[in-house]
Short mmCIF file of C-alpha atoms and ligand atoms in Angstrom, two decimals:
data_model
loop_
_atom_site.label_atom_id
_atom_site.label_comp_id
_atom_site.label_asym_id
_atom_site.label_seq_id
_atom_site.Cartn_x
_atom_site.Cartn_y
_atom_site.Cartn_z
CA MET A 1 -7.08 -22.43 23.99
CA GLN A 2 -4.19 -24.75 24.91
CA LYS A 3 -0.89 -23.47 23.59
CA LEU A 4 1.24 -25.64 21.31
CA LYS A 5 4.65 -26.39 22.80
CA VAL A 6 7.49 -25.67 20.42
CA GLY A 7 11.16 -26.61 20.17
CA ILE A 8 13.84 -25.10 17.94
CA ILE A 9 16.87 -27.00 16.70
CA GLY A 10 19.70 -24.74 15.47
CA ALA A 11 20.26 -21.55 17.44
CA GLY A 12 22.38 -19.73 14.84
CA TYR A 13 21.61 -16.75 12.58
CA ILE A 14 18.08 -17.71 11.49
CA GLY A 15 17.29 -19.49 14.76
CA ASP A 16 17.19 -16.05 16.43
CA SER A 17 14.48 -14.90 14.03
CA HIS A 18 12.43 -18.04 14.71
CA ILE A 19 12.68 -17.38 18.46
CA GLU A 20 11.42 -13.84 17.99
CA ALA A 21 8.61 -14.76 15.56
CA ILE A 22 7.31 -17.64 17.70
CA ARG A 23 7.14 -15.33 20.70
CA ARG A 24 5.35 -12.64 18.68
CA VAL A 25 2.74 -15.03 17.26
CA GLY A 26 1.75 -15.95 20.80
CA LEU A 27 -0.27 -19.08 19.97
CA PRO A 28 2.75 -21.36 20.31
CA GLU A 29 4.96 -21.41 23.39
CA LEU A 30 8.69 -21.75 22.87
CA THR A 31 9.56 -24.48 25.36
CA ALA A 32 12.99 -25.77 24.27
CA ILE A 33 16.07 -24.77 22.28
CA ALA A 34 18.57 -27.36 21.02
CA ASP A 35 21.95 -26.87 19.38
CA VAL A 36 25.02 -29.04 19.00
CA ASN A 37 26.73 -26.02 20.57
CA TYR A 38 25.04 -26.40 23.96
CA ASN A 39 26.45 -23.15 25.37
CA LEU A 40 24.91 -21.22 22.50
CA ALA A 41 21.52 -22.86 23.04
CA LYS A 42 21.78 -22.22 26.78
CA SER A 43 22.64 -18.54 26.33
CA LYS A 44 19.62 -18.05 24.03
CA ALA A 45 17.35 -20.01 26.37
CA ASP A 46 18.51 -17.89 29.32
CA ALA A 47 18.14 -14.65 27.38
CA PHE A 48 14.55 -15.41 26.40
CA GLY A 49 13.43 -17.29 29.49
CA VAL A 50 13.00 -20.56 27.60
CA GLU A 51 12.45 -23.44 30.01
CA LYS A 52 14.47 -26.29 28.45
CA CYS A 53 17.73 -26.66 26.63
CA TYR A 54 19.15 -29.68 24.75
CA LYS A 55 22.32 -30.50 22.85
CA SER A 56 20.87 -33.00 20.38
CA LEU A 57 17.82 -33.60 18.25
CA ASP A 58 17.27 -36.98 19.88
CA ASP A 59 16.81 -35.30 23.28
CA LEU A 60 14.45 -32.72 21.80
CA VAL A 61 12.39 -35.30 19.90
CA ALA A 62 12.15 -37.48 23.03
CA ASP A 63 10.47 -34.60 24.88
CA GLU A 64 6.82 -35.69 24.82
CA GLU A 65 5.58 -32.24 25.74
CA ILE A 66 6.82 -30.78 22.43
CA ASN A 67 4.23 -30.68 19.60
CA VAL A 68 6.15 -28.74 16.92
CA ILE A 69 9.84 -28.50 15.98
CA HIS A 70 11.46 -25.77 13.89
CA ASN A 71 14.51 -27.01 11.99
CA CYS A 72 16.99 -24.11 11.75
CA THR A 73 20.14 -26.16 11.12
CA PRO A 74 22.43 -25.94 8.05
CA THR A 75 21.01 -27.43 4.85
CA HIS A 76 22.92 -30.76 4.95
CA LEU A 77 20.98 -31.70 8.10
CA HIS A 78 17.48 -30.90 6.85
CA LEU A 79 16.71 -34.40 5.52
CA GLU A 80 17.94 -36.31 8.55
CA ILE A 81 16.39 -33.96 11.10
CA ASN A 82 13.05 -33.39 9.32
CA GLU A 83 12.63 -37.14 8.90
CA LYS A 84 13.21 -37.74 12.61
CA ILE A 85 10.70 -35.02 13.55
CA ILE A 86 8.04 -36.39 11.20
CA LYS A 87 8.57 -39.99 12.33
CA ALA A 88 8.25 -38.85 15.96
CA GLY A 89 4.72 -37.66 15.11
CA LYS A 90 5.48 -33.96 15.60
CA HIS A 91 4.67 -31.07 13.28
CA VAL A 92 7.68 -29.63 11.45
CA PHE A 93 8.59 -26.15 10.28
CA SER A 94 11.80 -26.37 8.26
CA GLU A 95 14.25 -23.87 6.96
CA LYS A 96 14.88 -23.66 3.24
CA PRO A 97 16.26 -24.91 0.90
CA LEU A 98 14.45 -28.10 1.86
CA GLY A 99 17.46 -30.29 1.04
CA ARG A 100 20.80 -30.39 -0.73
CA THR A 101 19.26 -32.06 -3.78
CA SER A 102 15.80 -32.75 -5.18
CA ALA A 103 16.33 -36.43 -4.30
CA GLU A 104 16.51 -35.38 -0.63
CA SER A 105 13.47 -33.07 -0.82
CA LEU A 106 11.48 -35.78 -2.65
CA GLN A 107 12.29 -38.25 0.14
CA MET A 108 10.67 -35.88 2.66
CA VAL A 109 7.62 -35.31 0.45
CA GLU A 110 7.19 -39.08 0.11
CA LEU A 111 7.57 -39.64 3.86
CA LEU A 112 4.90 -37.05 4.63
CA LYS A 113 2.35 -39.03 2.60
CA LYS A 114 2.40 -41.57 5.45
CA TYR A 115 1.72 -38.82 8.01
CA PRO A 116 -1.43 -37.01 6.77
CA ASP A 117 -2.01 -35.33 10.14
CA THR A 118 1.45 -33.74 10.21
CA VAL A 119 1.55 -30.06 9.33
CA ALA A 120 4.79 -29.35 7.47
CA GLY A 121 5.84 -25.84 6.42
CA VAL A 122 8.98 -24.33 4.92
CA ASN A 123 10.25 -20.84 5.63
CA PHE A 124 9.90 -19.05 2.29
CA CYS A 125 9.11 -15.95 4.30
CA TYR A 126 9.17 -13.15 1.69
CA ARG A 127 5.85 -14.32 0.23
CA MET A 128 4.20 -13.45 3.55
CA ASN A 129 4.95 -9.74 3.33
CA ALA A 130 1.62 -7.94 3.65
CA LEU A 131 1.98 -6.11 0.33
CA ILE A 132 3.00 -9.29 -1.48
CA GLN A 133 -0.18 -11.00 -0.25
CA ASP A 134 -2.18 -7.93 -1.29
CA THR A 135 -0.52 -7.81 -4.72
CA LYS A 136 -1.06 -11.54 -5.23
CA ASN A 137 -4.79 -10.94 -4.77
CA ARG A 138 -4.74 -7.83 -7.01
CA ILE A 139 -3.07 -9.79 -9.82
CA ALA A 140 -5.53 -12.69 -9.39
CA SER A 141 -8.41 -10.21 -9.63
CA GLY A 142 -7.11 -8.98 -13.01
CA GLU A 143 -5.86 -5.56 -11.90
CA ILE A 144 -2.80 -5.61 -14.20
CA GLY A 145 -4.36 -7.89 -16.82
CA LYS A 146 -2.55 -10.96 -18.08
CA PRO A 147 1.05 -11.16 -16.76
CA TYR A 148 3.42 -11.12 -19.77
CA LEU A 149 6.81 -10.62 -18.12
CA VAL A 150 8.33 -11.29 -14.66
CA HIS A 151 11.79 -9.93 -13.96
CA GLY A 152 14.07 -8.94 -11.10
CA SER A 153 16.91 -9.96 -8.86
CA TYR A 154 18.13 -11.01 -5.44
CA LEU A 155 21.52 -9.41 -4.78
CA GLN A 156 23.81 -9.58 -1.74
CA ASP A 157 27.48 -8.74 -1.11
CA TRP A 158 28.43 -10.77 1.95
CA LEU A 159 30.60 -13.25 -0.03
CA LEU A 160 32.34 -10.63 -2.21
CA PHE A 161 35.91 -11.06 -0.95
CA GLU A 162 38.04 -14.22 -1.12
CA THR A 163 38.40 -13.99 2.66
CA ASP A 164 34.58 -14.22 3.05
CA TYR A 165 33.62 -17.72 4.13
CA ASN A 166 30.66 -19.75 5.43
CA TRP A 167 29.53 -23.37 5.36
CA ARG A 168 27.34 -22.44 2.35
CA ILE A 169 30.46 -22.38 0.12
CA GLU A 170 30.89 -26.16 0.41
CA PRO A 171 28.68 -28.59 -1.60
CA GLU A 172 28.78 -31.12 1.24
CA TYR A 173 26.76 -28.67 3.36
CA THR A 174 24.89 -26.56 0.82
CA GLY A 175 24.19 -29.12 -1.92
CA VAL A 176 24.08 -28.77 -5.70
CA SER A 177 23.77 -25.00 -5.54
CA ARG A 178 24.73 -22.11 -3.26
CA CYS A 179 23.48 -18.79 -4.60
CA VAL A 180 20.41 -20.09 -6.48
CA GLY A 181 19.37 -22.46 -3.69
CA ASP A 182 19.98 -19.93 -0.94
CA ILE A 183 18.51 -16.72 -2.41
CA GLY A 184 17.42 -17.38 -6.02
CA SER A 185 14.86 -19.84 -4.59
CA HIS A 186 13.26 -16.98 -2.60
CA TRP A 187 12.91 -14.94 -5.82
CA MET A 188 11.44 -17.88 -7.76
CA ASP A 189 8.99 -18.51 -4.91
CA LEU A 190 7.84 -14.87 -5.06
CA ALA A 191 7.48 -15.00 -8.85
CA GLN A 192 5.32 -18.13 -8.65
CA VAL A 193 3.19 -16.93 -5.73
CA LEU A 194 2.52 -13.51 -7.27
CA THR A 195 1.58 -14.84 -10.72
CA GLY A 196 -0.16 -18.01 -9.52
CA SER A 197 1.81 -19.91 -12.17
CA LYS A 198 4.83 -22.21 -12.23
CA ILE A 199 8.25 -21.77 -13.81
CA VAL A 200 8.67 -24.75 -16.15
CA GLU A 201 11.81 -24.00 -18.20
CA VAL A 202 15.11 -22.20 -17.50
CA CYS A 203 18.23 -21.13 -19.38
CA ALA A 204 21.07 -20.06 -17.10
CA ASN A 205 24.54 -18.59 -16.99
CA THR A 206 26.05 -19.67 -13.67
CA VAL A 207 29.32 -18.07 -12.59
CA ILE A 208 32.00 -18.87 -10.02
CA ALA A 209 33.68 -15.48 -9.91
CA LEU A 210 36.04 -16.50 -7.08
CA PRO A 211 37.41 -19.97 -7.99
CA THR A 212 39.46 -20.08 -4.76
CA ARG A 213 38.71 -18.73 -1.28
CA LYS A 214 40.59 -18.47 1.99
CA LYS A 215 38.90 -20.88 4.40
CA PRO A 216 39.47 -19.77 8.01
CA ALA A 217 40.42 -22.23 10.73
CA GLY A 218 37.40 -21.20 12.84
CA VAL A 219 33.68 -20.94 12.09
CA VAL A 220 32.39 -17.75 10.44
CA GLU A 221 28.79 -16.94 11.29
CA THR A 222 26.27 -16.15 8.55
CA PHE A 223 26.66 -12.55 7.30
CA ALA A 224 29.61 -12.00 9.69
CA VAL A 225 32.97 -10.52 8.61
CA ASN A 226 35.84 -13.01 8.81
CA THR A 227 38.79 -11.73 10.83
CA ASP A 228 40.60 -15.07 11.17
CA GLN A 229 44.21 -14.84 9.89
CA ASN A 230 44.69 -18.63 9.87
CA TYR A 231 43.32 -20.04 6.65
CA THR A 232 43.77 -22.63 3.92
CA GLU A 233 43.17 -21.82 0.29
CA VAL A 234 40.32 -23.97 -1.09
CA ASN A 235 38.77 -24.46 -4.53
CA VAL A 236 35.18 -23.26 -4.88
CA GLU A 237 32.61 -25.43 -6.67
CA THR A 238 29.41 -23.50 -5.91
CA GLU A 239 28.16 -20.50 -7.90
CA ASP A 240 28.49 -16.86 -6.79
CA TYR A 241 26.05 -15.64 -9.42
CA ALA A 242 23.35 -16.87 -11.79
CA GLY A 243 21.54 -15.04 -14.59
CA VAL A 244 18.44 -17.01 -15.59
CA LEU A 245 15.89 -16.75 -18.41
CA ILE A 246 12.58 -18.32 -17.34
CA LYS A 247 9.31 -19.51 -18.90
CA PHE A 248 6.06 -20.03 -16.97
CA ASP A 249 3.29 -22.56 -17.59
CA SER A 250 0.93 -19.58 -18.09
CA GLY A 251 2.95 -18.52 -21.14
CA ALA A 252 4.64 -15.61 -19.32
CA SER A 253 8.40 -15.14 -19.71
CA GLY A 254 11.03 -13.47 -17.61
CA VAL A 255 14.54 -13.20 -16.29
CA PHE A 256 16.18 -12.96 -12.88
CA GLN A 257 19.66 -12.78 -11.49
CA CYS A 258 20.97 -13.69 -8.06
CA SER A 259 24.35 -12.76 -6.68
CA GLU A 260 26.27 -12.91 -3.39
CA ILE A 261 29.07 -10.69 -4.72
CA SER A 262 27.34 -7.38 -5.62
CA ALA A 263 29.02 -4.70 -3.49
CA GLY A 264 26.56 -2.55 -1.61
CA ARG A 265 23.59 -4.85 -2.19
CA LYS A 266 22.50 -6.46 1.07
CA CYS A 267 19.12 -8.17 0.78
CA PHE A 268 18.10 -6.51 -2.49
CA ILE A 269 15.18 -8.65 -3.64
CA ASP A 270 13.33 -6.88 -6.40
CA ILE A 271 10.51 -8.14 -8.62
CA GLU A 272 8.39 -6.64 -11.39
CA ILE A 273 5.38 -8.16 -13.13
CA ASP A 274 4.41 -6.52 -16.41
CA GLY A 275 0.81 -7.31 -17.37
CA SER A 276 -1.41 -6.47 -20.36
CA LYS A 277 -2.92 -3.47 -18.50
CA ALA A 278 -0.33 -2.35 -15.91
CA SER A 279 2.82 -3.37 -14.00
CA PHE A 280 3.64 -3.94 -10.35
CA GLN A 281 7.15 -3.60 -8.90
CA TRP A 282 8.25 -4.34 -5.32
CA ASN A 283 11.56 -4.30 -3.47
CA GLN A 284 11.80 -5.84 -0.01
CA GLN A 285 14.18 -3.10 1.20
CA THR A 286 11.21 -0.72 0.86
CA SER A 287 8.64 -3.40 1.52
CA ASP A 288 5.76 -1.12 2.52
CA GLN A 289 5.71 0.44 -0.96
CA MET A 290 4.48 -0.96 -4.26
CA TRP A 291 4.95 0.81 -7.59
CA LYS A 292 2.19 0.51 -10.17
CA GLY A 293 3.13 1.40 -13.73
CA ASN A 294 0.31 2.59 -16.03
CA ARG A 295 0.36 3.17 -19.80
CA ASN A 296 -2.25 5.93 -20.23
CA SER A 297 -2.35 7.53 -16.79
CA ASN A 298 0.19 8.59 -14.18
CA ASN A 299 2.13 5.88 -12.37
CA GLU A 300 1.10 5.20 -8.76
CA GLN A 301 2.97 4.57 -5.50
CA ILE A 302 0.84 2.24 -3.38
CA MET A 303 1.43 2.23 0.38
CA ARG A 304 0.61 -0.82 2.51
CA ASN A 305 -2.73 -0.05 4.13
CA PRO A 306 -4.76 -2.61 6.14
CA ASN A 307 -7.97 -0.73 5.30
CA LEU A 308 -7.40 -1.15 1.57
CA ALA A 309 -5.83 -4.64 1.47
CA LEU A 310 -7.60 -6.99 -0.92
CA GLY A 311 -9.19 -10.30 0.13
CA GLY A 312 -7.41 -12.28 2.84
CA ALA A 313 -4.36 -9.98 2.77
CA LYS A 314 -5.85 -7.71 5.44
CA LYS A 315 -4.99 -10.20 8.22
CA TYR A 316 -1.28 -9.92 7.32
CA SER A 317 -1.22 -6.12 7.58
CA HIS A 318 -1.03 -5.14 11.24
CA LEU A 319 0.09 -1.57 11.77
CA ALA A 320 -1.76 1.49 10.53
CA ALA A 321 -0.59 2.70 7.11
CA GLY A 322 2.51 4.83 7.47
CA HIS A 323 4.10 2.74 10.23
CA PRO A 324 6.57 0.61 8.25
CA GLU A 325 6.35 -3.19 8.33
CA GLY A 326 9.20 -5.35 7.06
CA TRP A 327 11.04 -8.66 7.05
CA ASN A 328 10.34 -9.52 10.70
CA ASP A 329 6.64 -8.93 10.14
CA ALA A 330 6.58 -11.14 7.04
CA PHE A 331 8.30 -13.83 9.12
CA LYS A 332 5.71 -13.48 11.86
CA ASN A 333 2.91 -13.70 9.24
CA ASN A 334 4.41 -16.94 7.99
CA LEU A 335 4.29 -18.52 11.45
CA ASP A 336 0.87 -17.03 12.11
CA ALA A 337 -0.46 -18.79 8.99
CA TYR A 338 1.31 -22.03 9.95
CA TYR A 339 0.11 -22.12 13.56
CA HIS A 340 -3.47 -21.15 12.71
CA PHE A 341 -3.48 -24.00 10.18
CA ILE A 342 -2.57 -26.47 12.97
CA LEU A 343 -4.94 -25.02 15.55
CA ASP A 344 -7.85 -24.85 13.09
CA GLY A 345 -7.39 -28.61 12.51
CA LYS A 346 -6.68 -28.16 8.81
CA LYS A 347 -5.06 -30.88 6.70
CA MET A 348 -2.14 -30.55 4.30
CA GLY A 349 -3.13 -31.24 0.69
CA LYS A 350 -6.82 -30.71 1.48
CA ASP A 351 -7.01 -27.18 2.86
CA PRO A 352 -5.34 -24.24 1.11
CA CYS A 353 -2.51 -22.56 2.97
CA ASP A 354 -0.49 -19.37 2.43
CA PHE A 355 2.79 -20.72 3.89
CA ALA A 356 5.06 -22.84 1.66
CA THR A 357 4.49 -26.60 1.81
CA PHE A 358 7.15 -29.30 1.46
CA GLU A 359 5.78 -29.99 -2.04
CA GLU A 360 6.31 -26.38 -3.07
CA ALA A 361 9.79 -26.39 -1.54
CA HIS A 362 10.56 -29.61 -3.45
CA TYR A 363 9.41 -27.92 -6.67
CA LEU A 364 11.79 -25.01 -5.92
CA MET A 365 14.57 -27.54 -5.29
CA ARG A 366 13.91 -29.06 -8.73
CA LEU A 367 13.99 -25.58 -10.27
CA THR A 368 17.32 -24.91 -8.53
CA GLU A 369 18.73 -28.12 -9.99
CA ALA A 370 17.39 -27.22 -13.42
CA VAL A 371 19.21 -23.86 -13.24
CA ILE A 372 22.50 -25.55 -12.30
CA LYS A 373 22.08 -28.18 -15.03
CA SER A 374 21.31 -25.46 -17.59
CA GLY A 375 24.39 -23.49 -16.52
CA LYS A 376 26.61 -26.55 -16.91
CA GLU A 377 25.13 -27.74 -20.20
CA LYS A 378 24.63 -24.21 -21.62
CA ARG A 379 21.08 -24.83 -22.90
CA TRP A 380 17.41 -24.47 -21.96
CA VAL A 381 16.34 -27.13 -19.42
CA LYS A 382 12.72 -28.17 -18.89
CA LEU A 383 11.66 -28.92 -15.33
CA ASP A 384 10.68 -32.49 -16.17
CA GLU A 385 14.35 -33.18 -17.08
CA VAL A 386 15.33 -33.07 -13.38
N1 NAD B 1 14.33 -18.18 5.36
C1 NAD B 1 15.37 -17.36 5.29
O1 NAD B 1 15.25 -16.23 4.84
C2 NAD B 1 16.71 -17.85 5.76
C3 NAD B 1 17.71 -16.93 6.14
C4 NAD B 1 18.93 -17.43 6.64
C5 NAD B 1 19.15 -18.81 6.69
N2 NAD B 1 18.17 -19.66 6.27
C6 NAD B 1 18.40 -21.14 6.30
O2 NAD B 1 18.51 -21.54 7.66
C7 NAD B 1 19.44 -22.63 7.77
C8 NAD B 1 20.49 -22.25 8.83
O3 NAD B 1 21.20 -21.12 8.35
P1 NAD B 1 21.96 -20.13 9.36
O4 NAD B 1 22.46 -19.02 8.51
O5 NAD B 1 21.08 -19.81 10.52
O6 NAD B 1 23.17 -21.05 9.82
P2 NAD B 1 24.08 -20.88 11.13
O7 NAD B 1 25.35 -21.56 10.80
O8 NAD B 1 24.11 -19.44 11.54
O9 NAD B 1 23.27 -21.66 12.28
C9 NAD B 1 23.12 -23.06 12.27
C10 NAD B 1 23.06 -23.56 13.71
O10 NAD B 1 22.82 -24.97 13.67
C11 NAD B 1 23.65 -25.55 14.67
N3 NAD B 1 23.88 -26.97 14.34
C12 NAD B 1 24.73 -27.48 13.44
N4 NAD B 1 24.67 -28.82 13.45
C13 NAD B 1 23.76 -29.17 14.37
C14 NAD B 1 23.24 -30.42 14.86
N5 NAD B 1 23.68 -31.60 14.37
N6 NAD B 1 22.31 -30.40 15.85
C15 NAD B 1 21.89 -29.23 16.37
N7 NAD B 1 22.33 -28.02 15.95
C16 NAD B 1 23.26 -27.99 14.97
C17 NAD B 1 24.92 -24.74 14.66
O11 NAD B 1 25.66 -24.90 15.88
C18 NAD B 1 24.36 -23.33 14.49
O12 NAD B 1 24.09 -22.72 15.73
C19 NAD B 1 20.01 -22.86 6.38
O13 NAD B 1 19.37 -23.94 5.76
C20 NAD B 1 19.70 -21.57 5.64
O14 NAD B 1 19.51 -21.75 4.24
C21 NAD B 1 16.98 -19.21 5.81
#
């Protein structure tokens, strides 16, 4: 089988994970890395033995050998770069959130309608954890009955101090939302994938706990500690926290909170679905374990086990039970699903896929906007209002 040739644009924090996952999947061949910081791209290309290195998207897109481009740049560049990739006739795998606003994500969804052969995926990677895929199938098969409630959180602490800074603080780069768009969207994606239903109404309390921050003169990498003593004090317009009541089209209700200022919480994404027969609860920090709550019998601790995985989930569970799998493996599963979709000649909108599509990412963008609108207007907001 001929390997697909792949390029990455954006060699920062998440770019590293794309490099690793592409190499682990094996079907694609990482052929080029591009970054506006050429030295960074070059150092990564040298470290991983990647053949080509570019300093702009235009150079990467002009490379006729490249079939697929991963967009790992900051959010303000997703629209411009994804559009160029699609128009160049290449497949695109974009980072999330898909855009700064739902107007931007809609523009990409509309453009894709003119390119039916383009395979376009978005990196909502948590859904591809082996136990999440297994649990999705268990819930669909009726194991916990009808889902009544969905609740949980995504908590981090990397922006706790006023000296913590990153491009995500600024609306120009991040868009209408920071915390909800960046991490709340991952939680909402999980909630929708697990229940097979859509969130259609939200009521939010959004909080800017640190109204000013010390912006350093230099760049601070994602999740890095800022040590720069030269700073200017800036006003903050994006939320540090959101607490959100939610309603699903299935009739289920729930609540989630997301925070980037919860000391000690790193990537604490936790979700529980309470059904009419039983409950499931999962936390990605212990992602090989699933708790099942029962009413009339003892509760159960389910361990990821490829031999017991339900339906199509078996293909996402690689190691024997007892050898932990985690975030990197979910990431690899996401790309595995994406690249098999291309190589099997499947078509977006016609064939089902497990990875997130641009349409799903646009829906999550609309939900993010609905949360921000609700927080501002202090009322329930229906999705069709945004
Ligand atoms: N799926 C996930 O779980 C996940 C996790 C982290 C980040 N992300 C997303 O990935 C994106 C990037 O985030 P990050 O934390 O890696 O950011 P980052 O700042 O660490 O890296 C971004 C890289 O893009 C490069 N870049 C900037 N402008 C460019 C341009 N015009 N052309 C080429 N390269 C350019 C920068 O030099 C930098 O190396 C964001 O949209 C973020 O939301 C997703």
